[in-house]
Amino acid sequence: MAKQELTCDDILKELRAKQYRPVYYLMGEESYYIDLIADYITDNVLSETEKEFNLTVVYGADVDVATIINAAKRYPMMSEHQVVVVKEAQAVRNMEELSYYLQKPLLSTILVICHKHGTLDRRKKLAAEVEKTGVLFESKKIKDAQLPGFIASYMKRKGVDVEPKATSMLADFVGSDLSRLTGELEKLIITLPAGQKRVTPEQIEKNIGISKDYNNFELRSALVEKDILKANKIIKYFEENPKTNPIQMTLSLLFSFYSNLMLTYYAPDKSEQGIANMLGLRTPWQARDYMVAMRKYSGVKTMQIVGEIRYADAKSKGVQNSSMTDGDILRELVFKILH
C-alpha cells in the first residue's frame, strides 16, 4: 500500500510536539509551505543562545554536497541538536551524493533542504533515502478554486472572520502567490479597527485598493445573473483603471469559471456539496454561482463561451488584432457571453 504523504500541517504538528527527523527535504513549486516549515524549524528548535553555535544557514549557489555533509556531521555544542538549513538547494550540483550521508545520518543534526521551483526525481536513490530516514515533502501550487478556502482557514487561525464576497475579491485580485496573499492578509489584520474581528468588502477596498463594486468578482456575478447594465458599467471602470484591472487577469478568471462550469454539467450529484466536491472547492457556498449559471447557460453555450475567451485572450496579445483596445476586446467578449 502506498505510504500516506505528510501534509504541511502534519509536519508542523510533529515539530510542535518536538518530534524531529534527521532530514527534511522540502521541494516544489509553492515556496510558501517550504518557507513555513523551514522557518518554524529555524525559529523554534534551538534557543537564542543555542543558535549562536548550532544554527548553520547556507545557500545552494555557494556550497557543494561535501560542504553540506561536513556541516551535517558536526556534533552540537552545549545543545541537544544542531540545525543545518540549505536554502535555494536547487542550485546544488550532484545533490544525489547526499544519499551516502543519509544511509547513516547523525541523529543530533536536523538537516533542512529547501529545493524551490522544482522537485527531486522520486525514482532515484536520494528520494528513497530521504523517505526512509526523514521527510520528503512536495509543496504544490494550490488551485484558484481552493484560494477562498485557504483565505478563510488562514484568517480563522488568526481569530478573524472574512465575509464571502471579501474572500472572493482577495482571491481574484491577489491570485495564487501564497506568500503575497498571506502578506496582504496580515496587512488586513493590522488595519482592522479595535475590537473588530470581521473583514468586509469595504475594508478590502480601503486597504488593498480593490473597488468593492467594480472588480472581477462582481463582473462574474453580473455575467452569472445576465445583468447587462452592471457588466458594462464594470467594463467601463476597468477601461478607466487598467493598472488595477489588467485584461489578462480578467480573462484568466473568466476562463477558469466557465471551464469549471463545463465540468459541473457532468457532476453526478448536482447539489451544492456535490459540485463543491467535484470542483475541489473547500466550501459549498462557492458552488452557488455555478448552480445559478447552470440554469442560465446551456452546456453548448458554455463551450462556445470558453472558445470566445480563448479568442479574446489571443486578441489581447496582438493576434489578428490591429486596432482593438483591451476595453473593446472585453466589451465584445461580454456581449458574446450574454447574447
mmCIF file of C-alpha atoms in Angstrom, residues 20 31 39 77 133 141 186-187 300 329:
data_model
loop_
_atom_site.group_PDB
_atom_site.id
_atom_site.type_symbol
_atom_site.label_atom_id
_atom_site.label_comp_id
_atom_site.label_asym_id
_atom_site.label_seq_id
_atom_site.Cartn_x
_atom_site.Cartn_y
_atom_site.Cartn_z
ATOM 1 C CA TYR A 20 12.305 15.802 14.933
ATOM 2 C CA SER A 31 7.534 28.477 -1.887
ATOM 3 C CA ASP A 39 11.226 28.994 9.332
ATOM 4 C CA MET A 77 27.773 22.358 21.175
ATOM 5 C CA THR A 133 15.029 8.422 7.443
ATOM 6 C CA LYS A 141 0.681 25.165 -6.096
ATOM 7 C CA GLU A 186 -1.537 40.194 7.595
ATOM 8 C CA LYS A 187 -1.904 43.800 6.383
ATOM 9 C CA VAL A 300 -23.356 24.132 -25.693
ATOM 10 C CA ILE A 329 -11.975 43.255 -26.560
#
